């Protein structure tokens, strides 16, 4: 007899348990049809994101905004990019959540409840810029593997939490401490509990900065689940991968942290420039620390139309990792000449800065407005894509928008 395509009892049982209810007429469910209740959730709805955001990947979820979405001085949740390496943790209970500080270089490991952290240590609020190390990856040639971020994997939110340094002082760390490494609650894509999706960190000096927070709030509210609820490490100015979401444990290490995505090509670039596509030996790869100087024109949206004789006021943000942006310029002649923008100071260290410029166009026609930031060390953004590297990190090329005057 020809085998008919019935759903097996075991598949039905799995579906029922995932639905949390009996699939009453399950035996009649056409083969291959996924019950609506089991379909993938809508990530825009789920994470309260603007529907214009680009979904780069849904396993795991990765999405980014367009440049004009980032116009706010403090980025609001609907426009904050999402980058996950593993699976979102499920069923988080903040009332039983704990943070453990351990590692070779602590005097004695210590565990705190969230309530203890909040009541025992003073809270601080800072605006901190987080940019994915791979922001801008889409432009590298030859192409490199990973999410093909355009320009949107960056934001500056207002984070509230306690200082990591205060907690480390409370635990007591040894003089041989070199690095901290985080461990988080998100599962590896394989669901293998022995594997971590990501476990990165930073040198002790970065961990001890005043602005390095163990945050419980983003923009004055509980951190949204996808951005690390209920506790997140936030280390502004460094690749956002240092800012561990769903934080459960911090190890104080007597060596450079060797967790998941600390080695190989992950968040590392050739210590000295290489030719595009060239293979790089492991010992010639260096861990990315401060992110490079960069800027974004957030108004107007690229493709703006301007009536003849009218000036255009552009605005945007600039940031420079650990440094301050000290000069902001624009060009309307493809970089031949540059004029100064009005640039504001950061509200606090590691917050992005805002700029504006009023532009006069000489005649009707097509223009591009290019923006270029320079940091306090005198380092400026390159006009085109900078040095190629195996995973396509650190593209801080000038941002451009198109403007038509007619
Ligand atoms: N636990 C955990 N923390 C994490 C990640 C992750 O996958 N798991 N991704 C990192 C990376 S690579 C980036 S770019 C930022 C993204 O932060 P966001 O989703 O708030 O934009 O979180 C970092 N922290
Ligand atoms: Mo990232």
Short mmCIF file of C-alpha atoms and ligand atoms in Angstrom, two decimals:
data_model
loop_
_atom_site.label_atom_id
_atom_site.label_comp_id
_atom_site.label_asym_id
_atom_site.label_seq_id
_atom_site.Cartn_x
_atom_site.Cartn_y
_atom_site.Cartn_z
CA UNK A 1 0.00 0.00 0.00
CA UNK A 2 1.24 3.49 -0.90
CA UNK A 3 2.31 5.42 2.17
CA UNK A 4 -0.06 8.26 2.85
CA UNK A 5 1.37 11.44 4.26
CA UNK A 6 -0.06 11.52 7.75
CA UNK A 7 1.52 13.50 10.49
CA UNK A 8 3.16 11.16 12.94
CA UNK A 9 1.96 10.90 16.51
CA UNK A 10 5.28 12.18 17.75
CA UNK A 11 5.13 15.31 15.55
CA UNK A 12 1.60 15.96 16.79
CA UNK A 13 2.73 15.59 20.38
CA UNK A 14 5.59 18.03 19.78
CA UNK A 15 3.25 20.54 18.16
CA UNK A 16 0.77 20.26 21.01
CA UNK A 17 3.42 20.86 23.61
CA UNK A 18 4.80 23.85 21.67
CA UNK A 19 1.29 25.28 21.34
CA UNK A 20 0.64 24.64 25.00
CA UNK A 21 -2.72 23.05 24.10
CA UNK A 22 -4.08 19.90 22.54
CA UNK A 23 -4.14 20.02 18.71
CA UNK A 24 -7.68 18.65 18.66
CA UNK A 25 -8.10 17.82 14.96
CA UNK A 26 -4.38 17.31 14.49
CA UNK A 27 -4.88 14.07 12.57
CA UNK A 28 -6.62 16.08 9.84
CA UNK A 29 -3.90 18.75 9.56
CA UNK A 30 -2.65 18.72 5.93
CA UNK A 31 0.94 17.57 5.72
CA UNK A 32 3.42 20.43 5.56
CA UNK A 33 1.00 23.05 6.87
CA UNK A 34 2.36 24.86 9.92
CA UNK A 35 -0.36 25.80 12.45
CA UNK A 36 -0.57 29.60 12.70
CA UNK A 37 0.12 29.38 16.40
CA UNK A 38 3.53 27.91 15.61
CA UNK A 39 4.54 30.25 12.81
CA UNK A 40 7.59 32.43 13.44
CA UNK A 41 6.64 35.58 15.29
CA UNK A 42 6.79 38.91 13.51
CA UNK A 43 10.07 40.43 14.77
CA UNK A 44 8.90 44.02 14.15
CA UNK A 45 5.90 43.42 16.37
CA UNK A 46 7.84 41.31 18.85
CA UNK A 47 10.61 43.85 19.42
CA UNK A 48 8.49 46.99 18.77
CA UNK A 49 10.65 48.05 15.84
CA UNK A 50 9.78 50.36 12.98
CA UNK A 51 8.61 48.34 9.97
CA UNK A 52 11.01 50.19 7.70
CA UNK A 53 13.97 48.62 9.46
CA UNK A 54 15.91 46.07 7.42
CA UNK A 55 15.72 42.47 8.61
CA UNK A 56 19.11 40.95 7.79
CA UNK A 57 18.53 37.58 9.42
CA UNK A 58 15.82 35.97 11.51
CA UNK A 59 17.83 33.00 12.77
CA UNK A 60 19.22 34.65 14.85
CA UNK A 61 17.40 38.00 14.66
CA UNK A 62 19.48 40.82 13.20
CA UNK A 63 17.95 44.07 11.99
CA UNK A 64 19.12 47.61 11.25
CA UNK A 65 17.58 51.04 10.70
CA UNK A 66 18.23 53.40 7.78
CA UNK A 67 20.31 56.56 8.28
CA UNK A 68 17.34 58.92 8.58
CA UNK A 69 15.81 56.72 11.31
CA UNK A 70 18.74 57.67 13.52
CA UNK A 71 17.91 61.38 13.54
CA UNK A 72 17.00 61.53 17.25
CA UNK A 73 19.71 62.73 19.65
CA UNK A 74 19.03 59.76 21.89
CA UNK A 75 18.01 56.74 19.83
CA UNK A 76 14.61 55.32 20.76
CA UNK A 77 13.86 51.61 20.74
CA UNK A 78 12.01 51.40 17.38
CA UNK A 79 15.24 52.39 15.59
CA UNK A 80 17.84 50.50 17.58
CA UNK A 81 19.56 47.77 15.61
CA UNK A 82 19.34 44.21 16.87
CA UNK A 83 22.30 41.89 16.82
CA UNK A 84 22.02 38.41 18.29
CA UNK A 85 24.54 35.62 18.02
CA UNK A 86 22.37 32.99 19.67
CA UNK A 87 18.76 32.43 20.72
CA UNK A 88 16.85 34.93 22.82
CA UNK A 89 16.62 33.72 26.40
CA UNK A 90 13.11 32.63 27.33
CA UNK A 91 11.23 33.01 30.60
CA UNK A 92 13.43 35.55 32.33
CA UNK A 93 12.52 36.10 35.96
CA UNK A 94 14.12 39.31 37.20
CA UNK A 95 13.18 38.50 40.80
CA UNK A 96 15.48 35.47 40.85
CA UNK A 97 18.14 36.80 38.46
CA UNK A 98 21.68 36.85 39.86
CA UNK A 99 25.08 38.14 38.79
CA UNK A 100 28.17 36.23 39.84
CA UNK A 101 31.66 37.72 39.82
CA UNK A 102 34.30 35.01 39.64
CA UNK A 103 37.53 34.18 37.82
CA UNK A 104 41.21 33.59 38.62
CA UNK A 105 41.71 37.16 39.76
CA UNK A 106 38.93 37.61 42.31
CA UNK A 107 39.73 37.18 45.96
CA UNK A 108 36.53 35.16 46.46
CA UNK A 109 33.62 34.73 44.00
CA UNK A 110 30.47 36.56 44.96
CA UNK A 111 26.85 36.40 43.78
CA UNK A 112 24.38 39.29 43.92
CA UNK A 113 20.66 39.42 43.27
CA UNK A 114 19.46 42.26 41.07
CA UNK A 115 17.85 43.84 44.11
CA UNK A 116 21.17 43.78 45.98
CA UNK A 117 22.97 45.38 43.06
CA UNK A 118 20.37 48.14 42.85
CA UNK A 119 20.29 48.92 46.57
CA UNK A 120 23.96 48.48 47.42
CA UNK A 121 25.58 50.55 44.67
CA UNK A 122 24.99 54.07 43.42
CA UNK A 123 23.33 54.43 40.00
CA UNK A 124 24.55 56.56 37.15
CA UNK A 125 23.06 57.52 33.79
CA UNK A 126 25.11 58.08 30.64
CA UNK A 127 24.42 58.32 26.93
CA UNK A 128 26.69 55.69 25.41
CA UNK A 129 27.36 54.95 21.76
CA UNK A 130 27.30 51.29 20.79
CA UNK A 131 28.38 50.31 17.29
CA UNK A 132 28.75 46.77 16.00
CA UNK A 133 32.33 46.04 14.94
CA UNK A 134 30.88 44.87 11.60
CA UNK A 135 28.85 48.02 10.86
CA UNK A 136 29.52 48.91 7.21
CA UNK A 137 30.62 45.36 6.34
CA UNK A 138 28.49 45.30 3.16
CA UNK A 139 30.99 47.57 1.40
CA UNK A 140 34.09 45.40 1.66
CA UNK A 141 35.49 43.88 -1.49
CA UNK A 142 36.14 40.97 -1.67
CA UNK A 143 33.01 40.47 0.44
CA UNK A 144 33.41 39.10 3.94
CA UNK A 145 31.15 36.69 5.80
CA UNK A 146 28.64 37.83 8.39
CA UNK A 147 25.62 40.11 8.53
CA UNK A 148 25.90 42.54 5.65
CA UNK A 149 25.38 45.68 7.73
CA UNK A 150 25.01 48.90 5.82
CA UNK A 151 25.36 51.96 8.11
CA UNK A 152 22.70 51.26 10.75
CA UNK A 153 24.42 49.07 13.34
CA UNK A 154 25.00 51.99 15.70
CA UNK A 155 22.96 53.86 18.31
CA UNK A 156 23.31 56.09 21.29
CA UNK A 157 20.84 55.32 24.07
CA UNK A 158 20.67 56.54 27.64
CA UNK A 159 21.78 53.78 29.98
CA UNK A 160 21.17 53.67 33.73
CA UNK A 161 22.96 51.28 36.02
CA UNK A 162 25.78 50.84 38.46
CA UNK A 163 29.48 51.07 37.78
CA UNK A 164 31.23 47.77 37.15
CA UNK A 165 34.25 49.17 39.00
CA UNK A 166 32.22 49.62 42.19
CA UNK A 167 31.10 45.99 42.08
CA UNK A 168 34.62 44.76 41.35
CA UNK A 169 35.90 46.77 44.32
CA UNK A 170 33.22 45.21 46.53
CA UNK A 171 34.23 41.69 45.47
CA UNK A 172 37.95 42.42 45.68
CA UNK A 173 40.21 41.78 42.73
CA UNK A 174 43.82 40.67 42.72
CA UNK A 175 46.68 42.73 41.33
CA UNK A 176 47.23 40.17 38.56
CA UNK A 177 43.83 40.92 36.94
CA UNK A 178 44.17 41.69 33.23
CA UNK A 179 40.76 41.31 31.64
CA UNK A 180 37.10 40.75 32.33
CA UNK A 181 34.96 38.30 30.37
CA UNK A 182 31.17 38.09 30.41
CA UNK A 183 28.84 35.09 30.36
CA UNK A 184 25.22 35.48 29.39
CA UNK A 185 21.90 33.64 29.34
CA UNK A 186 21.31 33.36 25.58
CA UNK A 187 21.54 29.83 24.22
CA UNK A 188 23.83 28.75 21.42
CA UNK A 189 22.02 28.31 18.08
CA UNK A 190 22.58 24.55 18.37
CA UNK A 191 20.86 24.58 21.80
CA UNK A 192 23.90 22.72 23.12
CA UNK A 193 24.12 23.88 26.76
CA UNK A 194 27.87 23.31 26.75
CA UNK A 195 28.32 26.02 24.11
CA UNK A 196 28.08 29.79 24.52
CA UNK A 197 26.95 32.00 21.65
CA UNK A 198 29.32 34.78 22.64
CA UNK A 199 31.50 35.52 25.67
CA UNK A 200 33.67 38.56 25.13
CA UNK A 201 35.17 41.19 27.41
CA UNK A 202 37.64 44.01 27.84
CA UNK A 203 40.92 44.84 29.55
CA UNK A 204 40.67 45.83 33.23
CA UNK A 205 41.34 49.49 32.38
CA UNK A 206 38.16 49.61 30.27
CA UNK A 207 36.20 47.68 32.92
CA UNK A 208 37.27 50.27 35.52
CA UNK A 209 36.11 53.33 33.57
CA UNK A 210 33.38 55.40 35.19
CA UNK A 211 31.08 54.95 32.20
CA UNK A 212 31.33 51.14 32.08
CA UNK A 213 27.97 50.12 33.49
CA UNK A 214 25.99 47.14 34.61
CA UNK A 215 22.76 48.60 33.30
CA UNK A 216 19.15 47.86 34.24
CA UNK A 217 17.51 50.63 32.26
CA UNK A 218 17.62 51.93 28.73
CA UNK A 219 16.09 55.33 27.97
CA UNK A 220 14.48 55.48 31.41
CA UNK A 221 12.68 52.16 31.17
CA UNK A 222 13.48 48.51 31.76
CA UNK A 223 15.85 47.32 29.04
CA UNK A 224 13.81 45.74 26.23
CA UNK A 225 14.24 41.95 26.17
CA UNK A 226 16.11 41.92 22.87
CA UNK A 227 18.62 44.48 24.15
CA UNK A 228 19.55 42.53 27.27
CA UNK A 229 16.82 42.56 29.95
CA UNK A 230 17.23 42.43 32.92
CA UNK A 231 20.96 43.24 33.12
CA UNK A 232 23.48 44.35 30.54
CA UNK A 233 27.13 45.24 30.50
CA UNK A 234 27.53 48.52 28.60
CA UNK A 235 30.99 49.58 27.46
CA UNK A 236 30.54 52.58 25.15
CA UNK A 237 32.97 53.34 22.33
CA UNK A 238 34.15 49.75 21.94
CA UNK A 239 32.69 47.18 19.55
CA UNK A 240 29.16 46.60 20.86
CA UNK A 241 30.01 42.90 21.19
CA UNK A 242 31.81 43.84 24.43
CA UNK A 243 28.46 44.94 25.86
CA UNK A 244 27.08 41.56 26.93
CA UNK A 245 23.29 41.31 27.06
CA UNK A 246 21.39 39.09 29.57
CA UNK A 247 24.41 39.24 31.83
CA UNK A 248 24.78 36.47 34.42
CA UNK A 249 28.46 36.28 35.22
CA UNK A 250 31.64 38.28 34.89
CA UNK A 251 34.95 36.52 35.23
CA UNK A 252 37.95 38.56 36.27
CA UNK A 253 40.75 36.95 34.34
CA UNK A 254 44.51 36.76 34.88
CA UNK A 255 44.92 36.58 31.08
CA UNK A 256 43.17 37.94 28.00
CA UNK A 257 39.67 36.45 28.15
CA UNK A 258 39.47 33.40 25.91
CA UNK A 259 35.68 33.06 25.62
CA UNK A 260 33.60 32.50 22.48
CA UNK A 261 34.37 35.07 19.73
CA UNK A 262 37.57 36.34 21.36
CA UNK A 263 39.88 34.49 18.95
CA UNK A 264 40.32 33.66 15.27
CA UNK A 265 38.81 36.22 12.92
CA UNK A 266 36.13 37.28 15.44
CA UNK A 267 36.39 40.95 16.38
CA UNK A 268 40.05 40.86 15.40
CA UNK A 269 41.77 42.61 12.50
CA UNK A 270 45.24 42.33 11.00
CA UNK A 271 47.66 44.20 13.28
CA UNK A 272 49.20 45.77 10.17
CA UNK A 273 47.39 46.35 6.84
CA UNK A 274 47.00 43.46 4.38
CA UNK A 275 46.00 43.24 0.71
CA UNK A 276 42.26 42.65 0.15
CA UNK A 277 41.52 38.92 0.33
CA UNK A 278 44.89 38.02 1.82
CA UNK A 279 45.04 35.19 4.39
CA UNK A 280 46.30 36.44 7.75
CA UNK A 281 48.17 34.32 10.29
CA UNK A 282 46.51 34.00 13.69
CA UNK A 283 49.42 35.66 15.49
CA UNK A 284 49.09 38.70 13.23
CA UNK A 285 45.50 39.37 14.29
CA UNK A 286 44.77 41.98 16.99
CA UNK A 287 41.62 42.40 19.10
CA UNK A 288 39.57 45.50 18.20
CA UNK A 289 39.45 47.98 21.07
CA UNK A 290 38.21 51.56 20.57
CA UNK A 291 35.99 51.99 17.49
CA UNK A 292 37.23 54.45 14.83
CA UNK A 293 35.99 58.00 14.17
CA UNK A 294 32.76 58.07 12.16
CA UNK A 295 29.67 60.13 11.36
CA UNK A 296 26.23 59.85 9.86
CA UNK A 297 23.99 62.38 8.11
CA UNK A 298 20.54 61.71 9.54
CA UNK A 299 18.67 64.59 7.91
CA UNK A 300 17.65 64.86 5.17
CA UNK A 301 17.03 61.37 3.89
CA UNK A 302 19.20 60.57 0.89
CA UNK A 303 17.39 61.57 -2.31
CA UNK A 304 16.15 64.92 -0.96
CA UNK A 305 14.73 67.42 -3.46
CA UNK A 306 15.47 71.09 -2.88
CA UNK A 307 13.92 74.07 -4.65
CA UNK A 308 16.47 76.29 -6.41
CA UNK A 309 17.80 79.17 -4.31
CA UNK A 310 16.96 77.52 -1.00
CA UNK A 311 19.62 76.52 1.51
CA UNK A 312 19.67 73.04 3.00
CA UNK A 313 20.28 72.43 6.69
CA UNK A 314 21.76 69.00 7.28
CA UNK A 315 22.19 67.32 10.64
CA UNK A 316 23.67 64.16 12.05
CA UNK A 317 25.90 62.57 14.67
CA UNK A 318 29.61 61.86 14.99
CA UNK A 319 31.52 59.61 17.37
CA UNK A 320 35.08 58.39 17.81
CA UNK A 321 35.24 55.42 20.18
CA UNK A 322 37.27 56.42 23.25
CA UNK A 323 38.03 59.84 21.78
CA UNK A 324 36.10 63.01 21.18
CA UNK A 325 35.23 64.33 17.73
CA UNK A 326 36.87 67.73 17.42
CA UNK A 327 36.10 68.65 13.81
CA UNK A 328 33.16 67.99 11.51
CA UNK A 329 33.12 69.00 7.84
CA UNK A 330 30.98 68.54 4.75
CA UNK A 331 31.73 68.54 1.04
CA UNK A 332 29.39 68.97 -1.94
CA UNK A 333 32.09 68.43 -4.58
CA UNK A 334 33.03 64.80 -3.92
CA UNK A 335 35.65 65.66 -1.34
CA UNK A 336 37.59 68.27 -3.35
CA UNK A 337 36.83 71.00 -0.79
CA UNK A 338 35.44 70.87 2.73
CA UNK A 339 33.55 73.36 4.88
CA UNK A 340 33.02 73.33 8.64
CA UNK A 341 29.84 72.06 10.30
CA UNK A 342 28.66 73.28 13.69
CA UNK A 343 29.65 70.51 16.09
CA UNK A 344 28.43 70.13 19.67
CA UNK A 345 30.36 68.70 22.60
CA UNK A 346 29.22 65.26 23.86
CA UNK A 347 26.78 65.38 26.80
CA UNK A 348 29.17 62.97 28.52
CA UNK A 349 32.22 60.98 27.50
CA UNK A 350 31.43 58.20 24.97
CA UNK A 351 28.13 59.78 23.82
CA UNK A 352 27.80 60.66 20.17
CA UNK A 353 27.93 64.33 19.21
CA UNK A 354 25.53 66.28 17.02
CA UNK A 355 26.33 68.46 14.04
CA UNK A 356 24.48 70.75 11.67
CA UNK A 357 25.46 72.75 8.61
CA UNK A 358 23.61 75.14 6.35
CA UNK A 359 24.51 74.39 2.77
CA UNK A 360 24.21 76.71 -0.21
CA UNK A 361 24.28 75.05 -3.64
CA UNK A 362 25.78 77.05 -6.53
CA UNK A 363 23.29 75.99 -9.22
CA UNK A 364 20.58 73.46 -10.10
CA UNK A 365 21.64 69.86 -10.47
CA UNK A 366 22.58 66.64 -8.70
CA UNK A 367 24.82 66.81 -5.66
CA UNK A 368 26.14 64.51 -3.00
CA UNK A 369 26.70 65.75 0.50
CA UNK A 370 29.59 63.99 2.17
CA UNK A 371 30.36 64.27 5.87
CA UNK A 372 33.74 63.78 7.53
CA UNK A 373 34.63 63.71 11.23
CA UNK A 374 38.10 64.12 12.77
CA UNK A 375 38.95 62.94 16.29
CA UNK A 376 41.01 64.59 19.02
CA UNK A 377 44.12 62.78 17.79
CA UNK A 378 43.75 64.34 14.34
CA UNK A 379 42.55 61.10 12.74
CA UNK A 380 39.86 61.68 10.09
CA UNK A 381 37.40 59.33 8.41
CA UNK A 382 38.60 57.95 5.07
CA UNK A 383 36.49 59.01 2.08
CA UNK A 384 36.32 55.42 0.82
CA UNK A 385 36.34 52.00 2.48
CA UNK A 386 39.38 51.59 4.74
CA UNK A 387 41.70 48.57 5.09
CA UNK A 388 40.21 45.22 4.18
CA UNK A 389 40.18 42.56 6.92
CA UNK A 390 38.93 38.95 6.95
CA UNK A 391 35.61 39.63 8.75
CA UNK A 392 34.91 43.11 7.37
CA UNK A 393 35.18 45.17 10.55
CA UNK A 394 35.72 48.90 11.13
CA UNK A 395 34.39 50.42 7.93
CA UNK A 396 34.27 54.10 8.88
CA UNK A 397 34.11 55.56 5.36
CA UNK A 398 32.40 58.93 4.95
CA UNK A 399 28.62 58.81 4.77
CA UNK A 400 27.01 60.38 1.68
CA UNK A 401 23.53 61.48 0.74
CA UNK A 402 22.13 62.51 -2.65
CA UNK A 403 20.43 65.90 -3.09
CA UNK A 404 18.77 67.25 -6.23
CA UNK A 405 18.32 71.00 -6.63
CA UNK A 406 15.71 71.94 -9.22
N1 LIG B 1 24.62 37.86 25.43
C1 LIG B 1 24.86 38.47 24.27
N2 LIG B 1 25.35 39.71 24.27
C2 LIG B 1 25.59 40.35 23.10
C3 LIG B 1 25.38 39.69 21.85
C4 LIG B 1 24.84 38.37 21.88
O1 LIG B 1 24.58 37.74 20.86
N3 LIG B 1 24.60 37.79 23.11
N4 LIG B 1 25.71 40.32 20.69
C5 LIG B 1 26.72 41.37 20.80
C6 LIG B 1 26.92 42.11 19.56
S1 LIG B 1 27.89 41.37 18.37
C7 LIG B 1 26.42 43.37 19.39
S2 LIG B 1 26.77 44.28 18.01
C8 LIG B 1 25.54 43.98 20.41
C9 LIG B 1 24.20 44.36 19.82
O2 LIG B 1 23.43 45.04 20.74
P1 LIG B 1 21.92 45.44 20.42
O3 LIG B 1 21.18 44.21 20.01
O4 LIG B 1 21.41 46.09 21.65
O5 LIG B 1 21.96 46.41 19.26
O6 LIG B 1 25.29 43.12 21.52
C10 LIG B 1 26.39 42.33 21.92
N5 LIG B 1 26.07 41.61 23.13
MO1 LIG B 2 28.43 43.00 16.78
#
